[in-house]
Structure formats: C-alpha cells, structure tokens
Amino acid sequence: MSNRVVCRDARHAGSWYSASGSQLNVQLEGWLSQAQPTVSPARAIIAPHAGYTYCGACAAHAYKQVDPSITRRVFILGPSHHFPLSRCALSSADIYKTPLYDLRIDQKVYSELWKTGLFDRMSLQTDEEEHSIEMHLPYTAKAMESHKDEFSIVPVLVGALSESKEQEYGKLLSKYLADPSNLFIISSDFCHWGHRFRYTYYDESQGEIHRSIEHLDKMGMGIIEQMDPISFTNYLKKYRNTICGRHPIGVLLNAVAELRKSGFDMNFTFLNYAQSGECRTWHDSSVSYAAGSLVVH
C-alpha cells in the first residue's frame, strides 16, 4: 500500500474565483461583513456554487451562520454536473487545496461510508472537473479559519438519485446530521432560465419574466422550509424547475425527516435570494441563487 498523499488541486481558482489567497480573503470578508448572523448556528446550509462574482454575496448569508467553535466535520454534498452517476461517490483524494489553506478529508468517516457499500469512488479527474463541491471550499476555509487545524471535510458527490435512493442516503446521513459537531453544506443553484438551459417556464400573471422566475423559486424555497421531501419532489415533477442541487437537497430533507421522527425540533429558513440578471425577453437567460440555514433546537 502506498502512503502517498493525494491532493485535489483547486482547478477553478483563477477563473471561477481568485487564485490569490490575499485577494480571495478580502472578497470573502467583504461579502461576510454584509450578512447578518441569526441567533442560532446552522447545522446545515444551502448555498450556491456559481462563480463568486455572481453568487459570492448571496452565499455569505449562509456561511455567516456557521459556528467554527463547535464544528469539527464539514460534510459537503454537491451534484454531479458532468459525470454520469446514479449513486453517491466519495473522493480519491486526502487533501483538497484552496488558495487560503488546505482542507483535510475525514478518512474515519469515509471509512464508515465505504463500509455501507452505497458509495462509488470518483477519479481525481472527475473530482477536479466538478465545481459543485470546490466552490464551497474557500468559503468553508474562511468560515472555519479560527479553528483551521481542528476540523476535517467529508465531500460527497451526489448523482441523479431516485426518490428511494434519496431516502436511503438521507437515512444513512441522518446520524451525522444529529451530531452538533457536524455541519452539512448543500450545494445548489436555483432556476436556470433561458433557451440555453432549455427551460423557459413563464407565468405571465407574475409580470416580467424575472418576477415569474422569482415566484417559481420562492414556491420551491417555501416547500424546502416546510422540510417535506415528498412535497419537494412533487413540486419538481410539476414545474421541472432547473434546481441543479435538487438531489443533495432531497437527501438533506430526507435526513431531516428521519430525525424529526425521533423527536428532533428543527427549522429551515432562507436568508437571501438573488438572480444573475433580470430576464425580460425570450433572448435573456439567468441563474438564481438562494442561501438558507437549518437550525436544530
């Protein structure tokens, strides 16, 4: 057995976000300074994974809810955009690099997850090409910097799961969600609207196209706040809203449902919503972003 440490490079640094640690630090501090903390720390957050010029300000509203003093493991669930996957997959790496500092994968938790037989292994190439987890690494590093030697990460690539698989993974991960020293980051953008995304749903009663998009997204966000996985699945079937992290969100909602059966009291609140631009004509396109926080009482 080789003991060589495998590092995942920050492949999207220099394009999707700054490759300069000092510049990135200033940007993240700027966005976080504009966001308000809520009373209770987050056990899970939903935050976007686009380029930081588009969604950095929105994501800050979720990361502001993280308490580094109690967090020892950060689970990051991101959708697979390019690699065909019907299950969930774990990384081949030991270390995830960021321009701020390196993040260490929790091999103890990985070993527990491998033993279930429910996880595939993603190649380093697949891992580095996917942006849905990487876009959360600099924000995780920044939110946790005061305790940077005291935590590890658990990256999970989530495939195109069936409803029953979302339930199965939700049940499996619920024991980790129950632990106050764990934080779950759910990586998702919201509506991708326009011909280039092959999605042009428009409810004219809402006014301009961007208002219709906002109404559609906020309908889905309201269902997520109810923490009901079946209602969320039904909403997606009805409107086909192009929420790219719908499967990671589905896994979270199923984990929450499992814990609520055991008497856990929790609530989910969205704190910010934004669009990359305001669509007014059929030639326009936009991506929506939302930031929210799950609190366990």
CSV table of C-alpha atoms in Angstrom, one decimal:
chain,number,residue,atom,x,y,z
A,1,MET,CA,0.0,0.0,0.0
A,2,SER,CA,1.3,3.4,-0.9
A,3,ASN,CA,1.2,6.2,1.7
A,4,ARG,CA,1.4,8.9,-0.9
A,5,VAL,CA,-0.9,11.8,0.0
A,6,VAL,CA,-3.3,12.5,-2.9
A,7,CYS,CA,-4.1,16.2,-3.4
A,8,ARG,CA,-7.0,17.6,-5.3
A,9,ASP,CA,-6.0,20.9,-7.0
A,10,ALA,CA,-8.2,24.0,-6.9
A,11,ARG,CA,-9.0,23.6,-10.6
A,12,HIS,CA,-11.4,26.5,-10.8
A,13,ALA,CA,-9.2,29.0,-9.0
A,14,GLY,CA,-8.2,31.8,-11.3
A,15,SER,CA,-11.4,31.6,-13.3
A,16,TRP,CA,-14.5,31.0,-11.1
A,17,TYR,CA,-12.8,32.7,-8.1
A,18,SER,CA,-9.5,34.4,-7.4
A,19,ALA,CA,-6.4,32.2,-7.2
A,20,SER,CA,-4.7,34.8,-4.9
A,21,GLY,CA,-5.3,33.9,-1.3
A,22,SER,CA,-5.0,37.5,-0.1
A,23,GLN,CA,-7.4,38.8,-2.8
A,24,LEU,CA,-9.9,36.0,-2.1
A,25,ASN,CA,-9.7,36.6,1.6
A,26,VAL,CA,-10.6,40.3,1.2
A,27,GLN,CA,-13.5,39.4,-1.1
A,28,LEU,CA,-14.9,36.8,1.3
A,29,GLU,CA,-14.5,39.2,4.3
A,30,GLY,CA,-16.3,41.9,2.3
A,31,TRP,CA,-19.3,39.7,1.5
A,32,LEU,CA,-19.5,38.2,5.0
A,33,SER,CA,-19.4,41.7,6.5
A,34,GLN,CA,-22.7,42.5,4.6
A,35,ALA,CA,-24.5,39.4,6.0
A,36,GLN,CA,-26.3,39.2,9.4
A,37,PRO,CA,-25.8,36.2,11.7
A,38,THR,CA,-29.0,34.7,13.1
A,39,VAL,CA,-29.4,33.7,16.8
A,40,SER,CA,-28.6,30.0,16.4
A,41,PRO,CA,-25.8,28.4,14.5
A,42,ALA,CA,-26.5,26.3,11.4
A,43,ARG,CA,-26.5,22.6,11.4
A,44,ALA,CA,-26.9,22.7,7.6
A,45,ILE,CA,-26.8,25.4,5.0
A,46,ILE,CA,-27.9,25.5,1.3
A,47,ALA,CA,-25.7,27.8,-0.7
A,48,PRO,CA,-24.9,28.4,-4.4
A,49,HIS,CA,-21.9,27.2,-6.4
A,50,ALA,CA,-21.6,29.6,-9.3
A,51,GLY,CA,-18.6,31.9,-9.9
A,52,TYR,CA,-18.1,34.2,-6.9
A,53,THR,CA,-18.8,37.4,-9.0
A,54,TYR,CA,-22.3,36.1,-9.4
A,55,CYS,CA,-23.1,34.4,-6.1
A,56,GLY,CA,-20.4,35.3,-3.6
A,57,ALA,CA,-22.6,37.9,-1.9
A,58,CYS,CA,-25.6,35.5,-1.7
A,59,ALA,CA,-23.5,32.6,-0.3
A,60,ALA,CA,-22.2,34.8,2.5
A,61,HIS,CA,-25.7,34.9,4.1
A,62,ALA,CA,-25.5,31.1,4.6
A,63,TYR,CA,-21.8,31.0,5.7
A,64,LYS,CA,-22.4,33.7,8.3
A,65,GLN,CA,-24.5,31.2,10.2
A,66,VAL,CA,-21.6,28.8,10.7
A,67,ASP,CA,-20.1,28.5,14.2
A,68,PRO,CA,-16.4,27.3,13.9
A,69,SER,CA,-16.1,26.8,17.7
A,70,ILE,CA,-18.4,23.8,17.6
A,71,THR,CA,-17.9,22.4,14.1
A,72,ARG,CA,-15.4,19.6,13.7
A,73,ARG,CA,-16.6,18.0,10.4
A,74,VAL,CA,-18.0,19.7,7.3
A,75,PHE,CA,-20.0,17.4,5.0
A,76,ILE,CA,-20.2,19.0,1.5
A,77,LEU,CA,-22.9,17.5,-0.7
A,78,GLY,CA,-22.7,18.6,-4.3
A,79,PRO,CA,-24.5,17.5,-7.5
A,80,SER,CA,-22.6,15.8,-10.4
A,81,HIS,CA,-22.9,18.1,-13.4
A,82,HIS,CA,-20.8,16.2,-15.9
A,83,PHE,CA,-20.1,12.7,-14.7
A,84,PRO,CA,-23.0,10.2,-15.1
A,85,LEU,CA,-23.8,8.9,-11.6
A,86,SER,CA,-26.8,7.1,-10.2
A,87,ARG,CA,-25.5,6.8,-6.6
A,88,CYS,CA,-23.2,8.9,-4.5
A,89,ALA,CA,-19.5,9.0,-4.8
A,90,LEU,CA,-16.5,9.7,-2.5
A,91,SER,CA,-13.2,11.3,-3.4
A,92,SER,CA,-9.9,9.5,-4.1
A,93,ALA,CA,-8.0,12.5,-2.5
A,94,ASP,CA,-6.7,13.0,1.0
A,95,ILE,CA,-6.3,16.8,0.7
A,96,TYR,CA,-8.4,19.5,-1.0
A,97,LYS,CA,-6.3,22.5,-1.9
A,98,THR,CA,-7.7,26.1,-1.7
A,99,PRO,CA,-5.9,29.4,-2.2
A,100,LEU,CA,-6.4,30.1,1.6
A,101,TYR,CA,-5.2,26.8,3.1
A,102,ASP,CA,-5.5,23.0,2.5
A,103,LEU,CA,-8.5,21.1,3.8
A,104,ARG,CA,-8.2,17.5,5.1
A,105,ILE,CA,-10.7,14.8,4.2
A,106,ASP,CA,-12.0,12.9,7.3
A,107,GLN,CA,-10.8,9.3,6.5
A,108,LYS,CA,-12.6,7.9,9.6
A,109,VAL,CA,-16.0,9.0,8.3
A,110,TYR,CA,-15.0,8.0,4.7
A,111,SER,CA,-14.2,4.5,6.0
A,112,GLU,CA,-17.6,4.2,7.7
A,113,LEU,CA,-19.3,5.3,4.5
A,114,TRP,CA,-17.2,2.9,2.3
A,115,LYS,CA,-18.3,0.0,4.5
A,116,THR,CA,-22.0,0.6,3.6
A,117,GLY,CA,-21.3,-0.4,0.0
A,118,LEU,CA,-23.5,2.5,-1.1
A,119,PHE,CA,-20.7,4.7,-2.5
A,120,ASP,CA,-18.8,4.8,-5.7
A,121,ARG,CA,-15.3,6.2,-6.0
A,122,MET,CA,-14.8,9.3,-8.2
A,123,SER,CA,-11.5,9.6,-10.0
A,124,LEU,CA,-9.3,12.5,-9.3
A,125,GLN,CA,-10.1,13.8,-12.8
A,126,THR,CA,-13.8,13.7,-12.2
A,127,ASP,CA,-13.3,15.3,-8.8
A,128,GLU,CA,-11.2,18.2,-10.2
A,129,GLU,CA,-13.5,18.8,-13.1
A,130,GLU,CA,-16.6,19.1,-10.9
A,131,HIS,CA,-17.2,22.6,-9.5
A,132,SER,CA,-20.2,22.0,-7.2
A,133,ILE,CA,-18.0,21.0,-4.2
A,134,GLU,CA,-15.0,23.1,-5.0
A,135,MET,CA,-16.9,26.4,-4.9
A,136,HIS,CA,-17.7,25.8,-1.2
A,137,LEU,CA,-14.1,25.1,-0.2
A,138,PRO,CA,-12.8,28.7,0.0
A,139,TYR,CA,-15.9,29.8,1.9
A,140,THR,CA,-15.6,26.8,4.3
A,141,ALA,CA,-11.9,27.6,4.8
A,142,LYS,CA,-12.8,31.2,5.6
A,143,ALA,CA,-15.7,30.4,7.9
A,144,MET,CA,-13.6,27.9,9.8
A,145,GLU,CA,-10.3,29.8,9.8
A,146,SER,CA,-10.2,30.5,13.6
A,147,HIS,CA,-10.2,26.7,14.1
A,148,LYS,CA,-8.5,25.6,10.9
A,149,ASP,CA,-6.4,22.8,12.4
A,150,GLU,CA,-9.4,21.3,14.3
A,151,PHE,CA,-11.8,20.2,11.5
A,152,SER,CA,-12.0,17.9,8.5
A,153,ILE,CA,-14.2,17.7,5.5
A,154,VAL,CA,-16.4,15.0,4.1
A,155,PRO,CA,-17.1,15.7,0.3
A,156,VAL,CA,-19.9,13.6,-1.3
A,157,LEU,CA,-20.7,13.8,-5.0
A,158,VAL,CA,-24.4,13.2,-5.4
A,159,GLY,CA,-25.7,11.5,-8.5
A,160,ALA,CA,-29.2,11.6,-10.2
A,161,LEU,CA,-30.8,9.7,-7.4
A,162,SER,CA,-34.3,8.1,-7.4
A,163,GLU,CA,-36.7,9.1,-4.7
A,164,SER,CA,-36.0,5.8,-2.8
A,165,LYS,CA,-32.2,6.4,-3.0
A,166,GLU,CA,-32.6,10.0,-1.7
A,167,GLN,CA,-34.5,8.4,1.2
A,168,GLU,CA,-31.8,5.7,1.7
A,169,TYR,CA,-28.9,8.2,1.7
A,170,GLY,CA,-30.9,10.6,3.9
A,171,LYS,CA,-31.5,7.9,6.5
A,172,LEU,CA,-27.8,6.9,6.4
A,173,LEU,CA,-26.5,10.5,6.8
A,174,SER,CA,-29.2,11.4,9.5
A,175,LYS,CA,-27.0,10.1,12.3
A,176,TYR,CA,-24.2,12.5,11.2
A,177,LEU,CA,-26.7,15.4,11.0
A,178,ALA,CA,-27.8,14.6,14.5
A,179,ASP,CA,-24.3,15.4,15.8
A,180,PRO,CA,-23.9,19.1,16.7
A,181,SER,CA,-20.2,19.0,15.8
A,182,ASN,CA,-21.1,18.3,12.2
A,183,LEU,CA,-22.1,20.9,9.6
A,184,PHE,CA,-23.8,20.0,6.3
A,185,ILE,CA,-23.3,22.2,3.2
A,186,ILE,CA,-25.8,21.5,0.4
A,187,SER,CA,-24.5,22.9,-2.9
A,188,SER,CA,-27.2,24.1,-5.2
A,189,ASP,CA,-28.2,26.9,-7.5
A,190,PHE,CA,-31.9,27.5,-8.3
A,191,CYS,CA,-33.7,28.2,-11.6
A,192,HIS,CA,-31.5,28.1,-14.7
A,193,TRP,CA,-33.8,30.0,-17.1
A,194,GLY,CA,-33.5,30.6,-20.9
A,195,HIS,CA,-33.1,28.8,-24.2
A,196,ARG,CA,-29.5,27.9,-23.4
A,197,PHE,CA,-30.8,25.9,-20.4
A,198,ARG,CA,-33.8,24.5,-22.3
A,199,TYR,CA,-36.1,25.9,-19.7
A,200,THR,CA,-38.4,28.8,-20.4
A,201,TYR,CA,-41.4,28.4,-18.0
A,202,TYR,CA,-43.2,31.7,-17.7
A,203,ASP,CA,-46.3,32.5,-15.6
A,204,GLU,CA,-47.5,35.8,-17.2
A,205,SER,CA,-49.7,36.6,-14.2
A,206,GLN,CA,-46.5,37.4,-12.3
A,207,GLY,CA,-45.4,40.2,-14.6
A,208,GLU,CA,-42.0,40.3,-16.2
A,209,ILE,CA,-40.1,37.1,-16.7
A,210,HIS,CA,-37.7,37.6,-13.8
A,211,ARG,CA,-40.7,38.0,-11.5
A,212,SER,CA,-42.1,34.7,-12.7
A,213,ILE,CA,-38.7,33.0,-12.1
A,214,GLU,CA,-38.6,34.5,-8.6
A,215,HIS,CA,-42.2,33.4,-7.8
A,216,LEU,CA,-41.3,29.8,-9.0
A,217,ASP,CA,-38.1,29.7,-7.0
A,218,LYS,CA,-39.7,31.0,-3.9
A,219,MET,CA,-42.5,28.5,-4.2
A,220,GLY,CA,-39.8,25.8,-4.1
A,221,MET,CA,-37.9,27.5,-1.2
A,222,GLY,CA,-41.2,27.6,0.8
A,223,ILE,CA,-41.5,23.9,0.3
A,224,ILE,CA,-37.9,23.3,1.5
A,225,GLU,CA,-38.7,25.4,4.5
A,226,GLN,CA,-41.6,23.1,5.3
A,227,MET,CA,-38.9,20.3,5.3
A,228,ASP,CA,-41.2,17.9,3.4
A,229,PRO,CA,-39.2,15.7,0.9
A,230,ILE,CA,-42.4,14.4,-0.8
A,231,SER,CA,-43.8,17.9,-1.4
A,232,PHE,CA,-40.4,19.0,-2.8
A,233,THR,CA,-40.3,16.0,-5.2
A,234,ASN,CA,-43.9,16.8,-6.3
A,235,TYR,CA,-43.0,20.4,-6.9
A,236,LEU,CA,-40.1,19.4,-9.1
A,237,LYS,CA,-42.3,17.0,-11.1
A,238,LYS,CA,-44.9,19.6,-11.7
A,239,TYR,CA,-42.8,22.6,-12.6
A,240,ARG,CA,-39.5,20.9,-13.7
A,241,ASN,CA,-37.6,23.8,-12.1
A,242,THR,CA,-33.9,23.5,-13.0
A,243,ILE,CA,-32.6,23.4,-9.5
A,244,CYS,CA,-29.3,21.7,-10.1
A,245,GLY,CA,-28.8,20.6,-6.5
A,246,ARG,CA,-32.2,19.0,-6.2
A,247,HIS,CA,-30.8,15.6,-5.2
A,248,PRO,CA,-28.5,16.9,-2.5
A,249,ILE,CA,-31.5,19.0,-1.2
A,250,GLY,CA,-33.6,15.8,-1.4
A,251,VAL,CA,-31.0,13.9,0.7
A,252,LEU,CA,-31.0,16.6,3.3
A,253,LEU,CA,-34.8,16.8,3.5
A,254,ASN,CA,-34.9,13.0,4.0
A,255,ALA,CA,-32.3,13.1,6.7
A,256,VAL,CA,-34.3,15.9,8.4
A,257,ALA,CA,-37.5,13.8,8.1
A,258,GLU,CA,-35.7,10.9,9.7
A,259,LEU,CA,-34.6,13.0,12.7
A,260,ARG,CA,-38.0,14.6,13.1
A,261,LYS,CA,-39.5,11.1,13.5
A,262,SER,CA,-37.1,10.7,16.5
A,263,GLY,CA,-38.4,14.0,18.1
A,264,PHE,CA,-35.7,16.4,16.8
A,265,ASP,CA,-37.1,20.0,16.7
A,266,MET,CA,-35.6,21.9,13.7
A,267,ASN,CA,-36.4,24.6,11.3
A,268,PHE,CA,-35.1,25.8,7.9
A,269,THR,CA,-35.1,29.4,6.8
A,270,PHE,CA,-33.9,31.1,3.6
A,271,LEU,CA,-32.0,34.3,4.3
A,272,ASN,CA,-31.2,35.6,0.8
A,273,TYR,CA,-32.3,35.2,-2.9
A,274,ALA,CA,-30.6,36.6,-6.0
A,275,GLN,CA,-30.5,36.3,-9.7
A,276,SER,CA,-27.5,36.7,-12.1
A,277,GLY,CA,-29.6,39.1,-14.1
A,278,GLU,CA,-33.2,40.2,-14.7
A,279,CYS,CA,-34.8,38.3,-17.6
A,280,ARG,CA,-37.2,40.5,-19.6
A,281,THR,CA,-37.2,38.9,-23.1
A,282,TRP,CA,-37.0,35.4,-24.5
A,283,HIS,CA,-33.4,36.1,-25.6
A,284,ASP,CA,-32.3,36.6,-21.9
A,285,SER,CA,-31.1,34.0,-19.5
A,286,SER,CA,-30.3,33.9,-15.8
A,287,VAL,CA,-29.4,31.6,-12.9
A,288,SER,CA,-30.9,32.1,-9.4
A,289,TYR,CA,-29.2,31.7,-6.1
A,290,ALA,CA,-30.5,31.1,-2.6
A,291,ALA,CA,-28.9,30.9,0.8
A,292,GLY,CA,-30.5,29.2,3.8
A,293,SER,CA,-29.9,27.7,7.2
A,294,LEU,CA,-31.1,24.7,9.1
A,295,VAL,CA,-31.2,25.1,12.9
A,296,VAL,CA,-31.6,22.3,15.4
A,297,HIS,CA,-33.2,23.5,18.7
